[in-house]
Amino acid sequence: MDRINQHTAPVYEAMLELRKRRVVPFDVPGHKRGRGNPELVDFLGEKCVGVDVNSMKMLDNLSHPISVIKEAEELTADAFGAQHAFFMVHGTTSAVQAMVLSTVRAGEEILLPRNVHKSVINALVLCGGIPVYVPVRVNHQIGIATGMALSDVERAIRQHPQARPSLSIIRLTMALPLDLKGIVELAHQAGMKVLVDEAHGTHLYFGDNLPISGMAAGADLAAVSMHKSGGSLTQSSIMLCGKDVDAEYVQQIINLTQTTSASYLLISSLDLSRRNLALHGRESFEKVSSMAEYARAEINEIGGFYAYGRELIDGDSVFDFDVTKLSVFTQGIGMTGIEVYDMLRDEYDIQIEFGDIGNILAYISIGDRIRDIERLVGALEDIADRSAAADRKELYCGEFIAPELVMSPREAFYAQGEKLPLEKTVGRVAGEMLMCYPPGIPILTPGERITQEIPDYIEYAREKGCSLQGTQDPECREMRILTEI
């Protein structure tokens, strides 16, 4: 079968044509190509504000695409090896939620690793699905959850024979993927749909010697953050469908929550980024891999830091390694990841993706340069030298906490509750979510019972500078807990 011509960009080309026509706008947005807001034009530029337009005939409609958006989505599906692709303008959060909402109904089960993104839990609050958590393995050396082992997934499937569950798989941000193809085969044999969160996985579709992508592994649905490693504007993502997926039904689900006033800045950035990746992606991500490997080697020469790589592959919960991810364990220099994260930003003007209790993640992608890598390595070397002269304290190595699930997230979220200080919540059931962000993996979700280790971990994370979010209390010092349990 002949591939589609990937040199075209239908939405982008339609917007160029619109600009040539100099259409007089008596529609929204109200800034009227920027004339009503000169400061916005000064800030963003006339070209940008001039194409911030609303849906019209020549530009198609994201909620019901029939022309240029439809063509652009078909090009995207072809480039990513999918049966269908949807442009998403509410980020990968909305794509993840649409995946769950299109496969799970109230009272149905979905198998999950506990370390899913908060968007999955929020989708379960909306649809009333029941999470069944598959155990995740933990690497105690670096204090992170690695992933689900194939044997654990198989056991979970056997233990739920009466259910019609789906299986949601997280694409770990720390570069440690699981046996995706093996898990997909197991799930499909059991009649289950497989949903893959590939928020950090755009490059997997365009790189050699990288972990397998969701579509290549045979997944049913995948949510992909084009803006993370694909080059599109922040908040723009795509949702991919495999074979035997009712794409028309998925479109209806997407339309339940996605805006009817989609930004053409985001849509056109997806169109252009897809073209760039289809034509140049393999070359680009080969350079990204080389830069990340170079950085990994240089950081490991410093001493104290551990930039881990393929040596962590065990063929089980760590089935492969994403070499583009520069993940570094920091506690060898006596500092937590979040402390190194803060120092890099505040003292060296280097902004990395995130830091947690034990690690930092520097996101390397198509816009990075080797001199930026060298600046990061130099800053880490300086931080290590400074830490050697300081008194090192014994650090807590972040462990993965798996609380007991007492009731479904939806039941708990809408149940009657009361607010209590965190230290007084032990033994009670959470009615809301609490997490460190980034990356947004909940420490607690609605419906989970609180044990003493949870407030202890939260206070330690707070003391070290992690950003706590999720509770009604902006300071995250109180939590809504259920009164009926």
Short mmCIF file of C-alpha atoms in Angstrom, two decimals:
data_model
loop_
_atom_site.label_atom_id
_atom_site.label_comp_id
_atom_site.label_asym_id
_atom_site.label_seq_id
_atom_site.Cartn_x
_atom_site.Cartn_y
_atom_site.Cartn_z
CA MET A 1 0.00 0.00 0.00
CA ASP A 2 1.42 3.41 -1.00
CA ARG A 3 2.09 5.89 1.77
CA ILE A 4 0.37 9.26 1.74
CA ASN A 5 2.41 12.25 0.54
CA GLN A 6 3.67 13.70 3.81
CA HIS A 7 5.01 16.90 2.24
CA THR A 8 1.65 18.66 2.53
CA ALA A 9 0.21 20.50 5.56
CA PRO A 10 -3.49 21.11 4.80
CA VAL A 11 -4.45 23.26 7.80
CA TYR A 12 -1.33 25.40 7.60
CA GLU A 13 -1.83 25.91 3.87
CA ALA A 14 -5.49 26.88 4.39
CA MET A 15 -4.44 29.45 6.98
CA LEU A 16 -1.92 30.96 4.58
CA GLU A 17 -4.72 31.26 2.01
CA LEU A 18 -6.96 32.92 4.61
CA ARG A 19 -4.28 35.50 5.32
CA LYS A 20 -4.00 36.35 1.60
CA ARG A 21 -7.74 36.96 1.32
CA ARG A 22 -7.79 39.67 4.00
CA VAL A 23 -11.26 38.62 5.17
CA VAL A 24 -13.15 41.27 7.17
CA PRO A 25 -14.00 39.62 10.53
CA PHE A 26 -17.49 39.98 11.94
CA ASP A 27 -17.02 36.84 14.01
CA VAL A 28 -15.01 35.94 17.09
CA PRO A 29 -12.40 36.28 18.55
CA GLY A 30 -13.21 39.81 19.52
CA HIS A 31 -9.69 41.20 19.22
CA LYS A 32 -10.32 41.22 15.41
CA ARG A 33 -6.88 40.08 14.23
CA GLY A 34 -5.31 42.02 17.09
CA ARG A 35 -6.69 45.48 16.27
CA GLY A 36 -8.66 45.54 19.51
CA ASN A 37 -5.69 44.59 21.67
CA PRO A 38 -2.46 46.30 20.56
CA GLU A 39 -0.52 45.08 23.60
CA LEU A 40 -1.27 41.49 22.61
CA VAL A 41 0.08 42.22 19.12
CA ASP A 42 3.22 43.77 20.60
CA PHE A 43 3.73 40.71 22.79
CA LEU A 44 2.95 37.90 20.33
CA GLY A 45 3.44 39.56 16.96
CA GLU A 46 1.03 40.49 14.19
CA LYS A 47 1.51 37.22 12.29
CA CYS A 48 0.55 35.14 15.32
CA VAL A 49 -2.45 37.18 16.43
CA GLY A 50 -3.61 37.61 12.83
CA VAL A 51 -4.22 33.87 12.46
CA ASP A 52 -5.88 33.43 15.85
CA VAL A 53 -9.22 32.82 14.18
CA ASN A 54 -12.44 30.91 14.71
CA SER A 55 -13.72 27.93 12.76
CA MET A 56 -14.96 28.80 9.28
CA LYS A 57 -15.70 26.93 6.06
CA MET A 58 -12.22 27.09 4.55
CA LEU A 59 -10.59 26.04 7.86
CA ASP A 60 -12.93 23.14 8.73
CA ASN A 61 -14.20 22.35 12.26
CA LEU A 62 -12.35 20.22 14.82
CA SER A 63 -15.59 18.85 16.28
CA HIS A 64 -16.75 17.55 12.90
CA PRO A 65 -13.86 17.62 10.42
CA ILE A 66 -14.72 17.14 6.75
CA SER A 67 -11.96 18.94 4.83
CA VAL A 68 -8.51 20.28 5.79
CA ILE A 69 -8.54 19.06 9.42
CA LYS A 70 -9.76 15.68 8.26
CA GLU A 71 -6.91 15.54 5.72
CA ALA A 72 -4.39 16.60 8.37
CA GLU A 73 -5.62 13.91 10.76
CA GLU A 74 -5.35 11.29 8.00
CA LEU A 75 -1.77 12.37 7.36
CA THR A 76 -1.06 12.08 11.07
CA ALA A 77 -2.54 8.60 11.27
CA ASP A 78 -0.37 7.53 8.36
CA ALA A 79 2.79 9.06 9.86
CA PHE A 80 2.20 7.34 13.20
CA GLY A 81 1.06 3.99 11.82
CA ALA A 82 -2.48 4.34 13.21
CA GLN A 83 -5.89 3.67 11.70
CA HIS A 84 -7.14 7.09 12.77
CA ALA A 85 -5.80 10.18 14.55
CA PHE A 86 -7.56 12.99 16.40
CA PHE A 87 -6.12 16.44 17.02
CA MET A 88 -6.49 17.41 20.68
CA VAL A 89 -6.27 21.01 21.91
CA HIS A 90 -6.76 20.38 25.62
CA GLY A 91 -3.45 18.59 26.00
CA THR A 92 -2.80 14.90 26.49
CA THR A 93 -4.89 15.09 29.65
CA SER A 94 -7.99 15.32 27.46
CA ALA A 95 -6.73 12.52 25.21
CA VAL A 96 -6.15 10.22 28.19
CA GLN A 97 -9.59 11.03 29.55
CA ALA A 98 -11.20 10.40 26.16
CA MET A 99 -9.48 7.00 25.97
CA VAL A 100 -10.90 5.99 29.35
CA LEU A 101 -14.36 7.46 28.74
CA SER A 102 -14.65 5.68 25.39
CA THR A 103 -13.88 2.22 26.83
CA VAL A 104 -15.02 2.17 30.47
CA ARG A 105 -18.59 2.56 31.72
CA ALA A 106 -19.92 2.97 35.26
CA GLY A 107 -19.17 -0.09 37.38
CA GLU A 108 -16.74 -1.63 34.87
CA GLU A 109 -13.17 -2.38 35.84
CA ILE A 110 -9.97 -1.09 34.32
CA LEU A 111 -6.58 -2.57 35.12
CA LEU A 112 -3.99 0.08 35.91
CA PRO A 113 -0.55 0.50 37.36
CA ARG A 114 -0.96 2.64 40.47
CA ASN A 115 1.52 5.22 39.16
CA VAL A 116 -0.80 6.57 36.46
CA HIS A 117 -1.16 10.27 35.72
CA LYS A 118 -3.90 12.12 37.56
CA SER A 119 -5.87 12.45 34.30
CA VAL A 120 -6.68 8.72 34.44
CA ILE A 121 -8.10 9.00 37.96
CA ASN A 122 -10.07 12.10 36.99
CA ALA A 123 -11.58 10.18 34.06
CA LEU A 124 -12.70 7.45 36.48
CA VAL A 125 -14.37 10.11 38.63
CA LEU A 126 -16.31 11.16 35.54
CA CYS A 127 -17.29 7.74 34.21
CA GLY A 128 -17.59 5.71 37.42
CA GLY A 129 -15.06 3.05 36.40
CA ILE A 130 -13.40 0.88 39.04
CA PRO A 131 -9.59 0.84 39.11
CA VAL A 132 -7.92 -2.51 39.68
CA TYR A 133 -4.29 -1.82 40.41
CA VAL A 134 -1.64 -4.13 39.02
CA PRO A 135 1.47 -4.16 41.24
CA VAL A 136 4.42 -2.14 40.01
CA ARG A 137 7.99 -3.09 40.73
CA VAL A 138 10.38 -0.72 42.50
CA ASN A 139 14.07 -0.12 41.87
CA HIS A 140 15.30 0.49 45.42
CA GLN A 141 18.68 1.75 44.24
CA ILE A 142 17.19 4.87 42.66
CA GLY A 143 13.86 4.92 44.48
CA ILE A 144 11.44 4.83 41.56
CA ALA A 145 8.63 2.57 40.43
CA THR A 146 9.73 0.88 37.22
CA GLY A 147 6.62 -0.74 35.77
CA MET A 148 4.31 -3.74 35.56
CA ALA A 149 5.89 -7.13 35.00
CA LEU A 150 4.24 -9.36 32.41
CA SER A 151 3.58 -12.04 35.05
CA ASP A 152 1.76 -9.52 37.29
CA VAL A 153 -0.44 -8.39 34.41
CA GLU A 154 -1.25 -12.00 33.54
CA ARG A 155 -2.20 -12.70 37.16
CA ALA A 156 -4.45 -9.63 37.32
CA ILE A 157 -6.24 -10.65 34.13
CA ARG A 158 -6.84 -14.16 35.51
CA GLN A 159 -8.22 -12.76 38.76
CA HIS A 160 -10.90 -10.73 36.95
CA PRO A 161 -12.48 -13.19 34.50
CA GLN A 162 -16.06 -11.92 34.94
CA ALA A 163 -15.20 -8.31 34.18
CA ARG A 164 -14.92 -6.59 30.83
CA PRO A 165 -12.01 -4.42 31.81
CA SER A 166 -9.68 -2.31 29.80
CA LEU A 167 -5.98 -2.09 30.52
CA SER A 168 -4.34 1.30 30.79
CA ILE A 169 -0.57 1.49 30.56
CA ILE A 170 1.54 4.43 31.63
CA ARG A 171 4.52 5.41 29.53
CA LEU A 172 6.98 6.15 32.32
CA THR A 173 8.64 9.54 32.13
CA MET A 174 11.86 8.18 33.64
CA ALA A 175 12.72 6.16 30.49
CA LEU A 176 11.92 2.67 31.78
CA PRO A 177 9.27 1.06 29.54
CA LEU A 178 7.67 -2.30 30.16
CA ASP A 179 7.01 -5.22 27.81
CA LEU A 180 4.31 -3.38 25.91
CA LYS A 181 3.92 -5.84 23.05
CA GLY A 182 3.70 -8.80 25.43
CA ILE A 183 1.10 -7.06 27.57
CA VAL A 184 -0.98 -6.09 24.53
CA GLU A 185 -1.02 -9.72 23.37
CA LEU A 186 -2.12 -10.92 26.83
CA ALA A 187 -4.87 -8.33 27.04
CA HIS A 188 -6.21 -8.97 23.56
CA GLN A 189 -6.35 -12.71 24.24
CA ALA A 190 -8.60 -11.85 27.19
CA GLY A 191 -10.81 -9.59 25.05
CA MET A 192 -9.54 -6.39 26.65
CA LYS A 193 -8.82 -3.02 25.09
CA VAL A 194 -5.36 -1.56 25.71
CA LEU A 195 -4.92 2.17 26.31
CA VAL A 196 -1.42 3.64 26.30
CA ASP A 197 -0.44 6.96 27.83
CA GLU A 198 2.42 8.10 25.60
CA ALA A 199 2.61 11.64 26.86
CA HIS A 200 6.39 11.32 26.73
CA GLY A 201 6.53 9.12 23.65
CA THR A 202 6.13 11.07 20.39
CA HIS A 203 9.71 10.29 19.40
CA LEU A 204 9.14 6.54 19.71
CA TYR A 205 7.28 6.66 16.39
CA PHE A 206 10.24 8.20 14.57
CA GLY A 207 13.36 6.74 16.14
CA ASP A 208 15.53 3.71 15.60
CA ASN A 209 16.78 1.70 18.59
CA LEU A 210 14.06 3.16 20.80
CA PRO A 211 11.32 1.32 22.73
CA ILE A 212 8.32 0.14 20.75
CA SER A 213 5.48 2.62 20.26
CA GLY A 214 1.88 1.98 21.28
CA MET A 215 0.59 1.57 17.74
CA ALA A 216 3.48 -0.69 16.70
CA ALA A 217 2.75 -2.86 19.74
CA GLY A 218 -0.88 -3.25 18.68
CA ALA A 219 -2.53 -1.01 21.31
CA ASP A 220 -6.11 0.06 20.72
CA LEU A 221 -5.73 3.71 21.73
CA ALA A 222 -2.75 5.93 22.49
CA ALA A 223 -2.48 9.48 23.79
CA VAL A 224 0.60 11.29 22.46
CA SER A 225 1.95 14.68 23.58
CA MET A 226 3.15 16.18 20.33
CA HIS A 227 4.18 19.31 22.22
CA LYS A 228 6.62 17.45 24.47
CA SER A 229 9.06 15.85 22.05
CA GLY A 230 7.30 16.50 18.73
CA GLY A 231 7.76 20.26 18.44
CA SER A 232 4.16 21.53 18.43
CA LEU A 233 2.79 24.26 20.70
CA THR A 234 2.12 23.59 24.37
CA GLN A 235 -1.31 22.00 24.97
CA SER A 236 -1.49 20.38 21.52
CA SER A 237 -1.61 16.59 21.39
CA ILE A 238 -2.98 13.72 19.35
CA MET A 239 -4.99 10.61 20.08
CA LEU A 240 -4.30 7.54 17.95
CA CYS A 241 -6.64 4.63 17.20
CA GLY A 242 -5.57 1.12 16.30
CA LYS A 243 -7.56 -1.36 14.27
CA ASP A 244 -11.05 -2.45 15.36
CA VAL A 245 -11.69 0.88 17.13
CA ASP A 246 -14.94 2.72 16.41
CA ALA A 247 -13.43 6.09 15.54
CA GLU A 248 -16.82 7.76 15.07
CA TYR A 249 -17.80 6.84 18.62
CA VAL A 250 -14.45 8.07 19.93
CA GLN A 251 -15.08 11.40 18.18
CA GLN A 252 -18.39 11.70 20.06
CA ILE A 253 -16.61 11.06 23.36
CA ILE A 254 -13.96 13.66 22.57
CA ASN A 255 -16.70 16.18 21.78
CA LEU A 256 -18.17 15.75 25.26
CA THR A 257 -15.31 17.68 26.82
CA GLN A 258 -13.23 19.34 24.09
CA THR A 259 -13.88 22.96 23.24
CA THR A 260 -16.03 24.00 20.27
CA SER A 261 -13.71 27.00 19.86
CA ALA A 262 -10.50 25.15 19.05
CA SER A 263 -7.35 27.24 18.64
CA TYR A 264 -6.05 27.20 15.09
CA LEU A 265 -2.65 28.14 16.43
CA LEU A 266 -2.59 24.75 18.16
CA ILE A 267 -4.17 22.87 15.26
CA SER A 268 -1.75 24.28 12.68
CA SER A 269 1.20 23.57 14.98
CA LEU A 270 0.14 19.92 15.05
CA ASP A 271 -0.12 19.90 11.26
CA LEU A 272 3.34 21.44 10.75
CA SER A 273 4.97 19.32 13.45
CA ARG A 274 3.58 16.13 11.92
CA ARG A 275 5.04 17.11 8.56
CA ASN A 276 8.41 17.88 10.11
CA LEU A 277 8.50 14.56 11.96
CA ALA A 278 7.33 12.54 8.96
CA LEU A 279 10.04 14.05 6.77
CA HIS A 280 12.90 14.56 9.23
CA GLY A 281 11.96 12.78 12.47
CA ARG A 282 14.35 9.85 12.27
CA GLU A 283 17.32 12.08 11.57
CA SER A 284 16.29 14.50 14.33
CA PHE A 285 15.81 11.88 17.01
CA GLU A 286 19.06 10.16 16.12
CA LYS A 287 20.74 13.45 17.08
CA VAL A 288 18.62 13.65 20.24
CA SER A 289 19.71 10.14 21.25
CA SER A 290 23.37 11.01 20.63
CA MET A 291 23.14 14.18 22.73
CA ALA A 292 21.46 12.36 25.59
CA GLU A 293 24.01 9.54 25.55
CA TYR A 294 26.83 12.10 25.53
CA ALA A 295 25.28 13.90 28.50
CA ARG A 296 24.78 10.60 30.35
CA ALA A 297 28.43 9.68 29.98
CA GLU A 298 29.65 13.12 31.03
CA ILE A 299 27.42 13.27 34.11
CA ASN A 300 28.53 9.83 35.25
CA GLU A 301 32.14 11.06 35.13
CA ILE A 302 31.35 13.75 37.70
CA GLY A 303 30.92 11.37 40.61
CA GLY A 304 27.95 11.22 42.98
CA PHE A 305 25.35 11.60 40.25
CA TYR A 306 24.01 8.51 38.49
CA ALA A 307 22.60 9.05 35.00
CA TYR A 308 21.15 5.62 34.44
CA GLY A 309 20.82 3.81 31.15
CA ARG A 310 20.40 0.42 29.51
CA GLU A 311 22.06 -1.38 32.41
CA LEU A 312 18.71 -1.23 34.25
CA ILE A 313 17.02 -3.49 31.68
CA ASP A 314 15.96 -6.71 33.40
CA GLY A 315 13.61 -8.15 30.77
CA ASP A 316 10.74 -7.96 33.23
CA SER A 317 9.43 -4.67 34.64
CA VAL A 318 12.16 -2.80 32.73
CA PHE A 319 11.95 -4.28 29.27
CA ASP A 320 13.82 -1.58 27.36
CA PHE A 321 15.33 1.87 27.87
CA ASP A 322 14.51 5.20 26.22
CA VAL A 323 17.95 6.71 25.67
CA THR A 324 16.52 10.16 24.89
CA LYS A 325 15.49 10.59 28.53
CA LEU A 326 18.24 12.05 30.70
CA SER A 327 17.23 10.81 34.15
CA VAL A 328 19.70 11.36 36.97
CA PHE A 329 19.72 10.00 40.52
CA THR A 330 21.04 12.81 42.71
CA GLN A 331 21.22 11.50 46.27
CA GLY A 332 24.80 10.34 45.81
CA ILE A 333 25.87 13.97 46.31
CA GLY A 334 23.67 14.29 49.40
CA MET A 335 20.86 16.22 47.71
CA THR A 336 17.34 15.31 46.65
CA GLY A 337 16.27 15.73 43.05
CA ILE A 338 14.01 18.65 43.86
CA GLU A 339 16.89 20.46 45.60
CA VAL A 340 19.09 20.06 42.51
CA TYR A 341 16.13 21.12 40.34
CA ASP A 342 15.73 24.33 42.36
CA MET A 343 19.46 25.11 42.29
CA LEU A 344 19.67 24.66 38.53
CA ARG A 345 16.79 27.07 38.02
CA ASP A 346 17.58 29.66 40.69
CA GLU A 347 21.38 29.80 40.48
CA TYR A 348 22.25 28.61 36.96
CA ASP A 349 19.20 29.70 34.91
CA ILE A 350 18.64 26.14 33.74
CA GLN A 351 15.07 24.86 33.71
CA ILE A 352 14.72 21.09 33.66
CA GLU A 353 11.54 19.03 33.43
CA PHE A 354 11.18 18.02 37.06
CA GLY A 355 12.85 16.88 40.24
CA ASP A 356 11.48 14.51 42.88
CA ILE A 357 12.85 12.99 46.06
CA GLY A 358 15.61 11.02 44.35
CA ASN A 359 15.89 12.10 40.71
CA ILE A 360 15.86 14.84 38.11
CA LEU A 361 14.75 14.59 34.49
CA ALA A 362 16.28 16.79 31.82
CA TYR A 363 14.10 16.56 28.73
CA ILE A 364 16.22 16.34 25.58
CA SER A 365 14.42 16.91 22.28
CA ILE A 366 14.64 18.30 18.77
CA GLY A 367 15.26 21.90 19.88
CA ASP A 368 18.30 21.20 22.06
CA ARG A 369 21.89 22.02 21.18
CA ILE A 370 25.14 20.42 22.30
CA ARG A 371 26.28 23.66 23.96
CA ASP A 372 23.13 23.57 26.11
CA ILE A 373 24.03 20.01 27.15
CA GLU A 374 27.52 21.15 28.09
CA ARG A 375 26.11 24.00 30.17
CA LEU A 376 23.90 21.54 32.08
CA VAL A 377 26.82 19.16 32.68
CA GLY A 378 28.99 22.05 33.88
CA ALA A 379 26.31 23.21 36.31
CA LEU A 380 25.88 19.70 37.74
CA GLU A 381 29.64 19.41 38.17
CA ASP A 382 29.68 22.69 40.07
CA ILE A 383 26.77 21.59 42.28
CA ALA A 384 28.57 18.33 43.06
CA ASP A 385 31.73 20.22 44.03
CA ARG A 386 29.75 22.51 46.32
CA SER A 387 27.92 19.62 47.95
CA ALA A 388 31.20 17.83 48.71
CA ALA A 389 32.13 20.64 51.08
CA ALA A 390 28.79 20.55 52.90
CA ASP A 391 27.62 18.30 55.70
CA ARG A 392 25.65 15.51 54.05
CA LYS A 393 22.52 14.30 55.74
CA GLU A 394 20.92 10.89 55.52
CA LEU A 395 18.23 11.14 52.85
CA TYR A 396 14.97 9.33 52.46
CA CYS A 397 14.99 7.34 49.24
CA GLY A 398 11.55 7.73 47.71
CA GLU A 399 9.62 4.49 47.79
CA PHE A 400 6.41 3.70 45.98
CA ILE A 401 3.37 3.87 48.27
CA ALA A 402 0.34 1.80 47.26
CA PRO A 403 -2.61 2.68 49.54
CA GLU A 404 -5.62 0.42 49.99
CA LEU A 405 -8.53 1.28 47.67
CA VAL A 406 -11.75 1.29 49.72
CA MET A 407 -14.26 2.62 47.17
CA SER A 408 -14.34 3.89 43.61
CA PRO A 409 -12.88 7.33 42.86
CA ARG A 410 -16.30 8.65 41.78
CA GLU A 411 -18.08 7.46 44.93
CA ALA A 412 -15.40 8.98 47.14
CA PHE A 413 -15.14 12.24 45.21
CA TYR A 414 -18.87 12.95 45.55
CA ALA A 415 -19.32 11.53 49.07
CA GLN A 416 -19.87 13.68 52.16
CA GLY A 417 -16.63 14.70 53.80
CA GLU A 418 -14.86 16.96 56.25
CA LYS A 419 -11.52 18.70 56.25
CA LEU A 420 -8.82 17.59 58.68
CA PRO A 421 -5.14 18.44 59.08
CA LEU A 422 -3.00 15.85 57.31
CA GLU A 423 -1.55 14.49 60.55
CA LYS A 424 -5.06 13.63 61.77
CA THR A 425 -6.18 11.76 58.65
CA VAL A 426 -4.45 8.44 59.34
CA GLY A 427 -6.91 5.57 59.10
CA ARG A 428 -9.49 7.65 57.20
CA VAL A 429 -10.48 7.53 53.52
CA ALA A 430 -9.44 10.33 51.16
CA GLY A 431 -12.14 12.27 49.34
CA GLU A 432 -9.77 14.14 47.06
CA MET A 433 -6.43 13.81 45.32
CA LEU A 434 -2.96 14.90 46.43
CA MET A 435 0.22 14.75 44.37
CA CYS A 436 3.60 16.28 43.69
CA TYR A 437 3.54 18.13 40.38
CA PRO A 438 5.30 17.56 38.10
CA PRO A 439 4.94 14.75 37.11
CA GLY A 440 1.37 14.51 38.48
CA ILE A 441 1.27 10.93 39.77
CA PRO A 442 -1.08 10.95 42.79
CA ILE A 443 0.23 10.11 46.24
CA LEU A 444 -3.42 9.72 47.24
CA THR A 445 -6.55 9.34 45.12
CA PRO A 446 -10.22 9.61 46.20
CA GLY A 447 -11.29 6.37 47.85
CA GLU A 448 -7.90 5.34 49.27
CA ARG A 449 -7.23 4.75 52.97
CA ILE A 450 -4.54 6.92 54.53
CA THR A 451 -1.70 5.21 56.39
CA GLN A 452 0.96 6.91 58.53
CA GLU A 453 3.63 6.67 55.81
CA ILE A 454 1.56 8.91 53.53
CA PRO A 455 1.54 12.13 55.63
CA ASP A 456 5.17 11.37 56.57
CA TYR A 457 6.12 11.23 52.89
CA ILE A 458 4.07 14.33 52.07
CA GLU A 459 5.75 16.40 54.78
CA TYR A 460 9.20 15.22 53.71
CA ALA A 461 8.42 16.17 50.10
CA ARG A 462 7.13 19.56 51.28
CA GLU A 463 10.26 20.18 53.35
CA LYS A 464 12.47 19.44 50.34
CA GLY A 465 10.56 21.84 48.10
CA CYS A 466 8.22 19.64 46.04
CA SER A 467 5.12 21.39 44.70
CA LEU A 468 2.06 19.78 46.30
CA GLN A 469 -1.28 20.06 44.50
CA GLY A 470 -4.74 18.56 44.30
CA THR A 471 -6.50 19.41 47.54
CA GLN A 472 -9.10 22.12 48.12
CA ASP A 473 -6.65 23.60 50.62
CA PRO A 474 -4.14 25.58 48.49
CA GLU A 475 -1.39 24.80 51.00
CA CYS A 476 -2.18 21.06 51.00
CA ARG A 477 -2.03 21.00 54.79
CA GLU A 478 -5.63 19.85 55.12
CA MET A 479 -7.40 17.09 53.27
CA ARG A 480 -11.05 16.33 52.70
CA ILE A 481 -11.74 12.90 54.15
CA LEU A 482 -14.98 10.94 54.12
CA THR A 483 -17.35 11.07 57.06
CA GLU A 484 -19.32 7.93 56.20
CA ILE A 485 -16.47 5.39 56.36
#
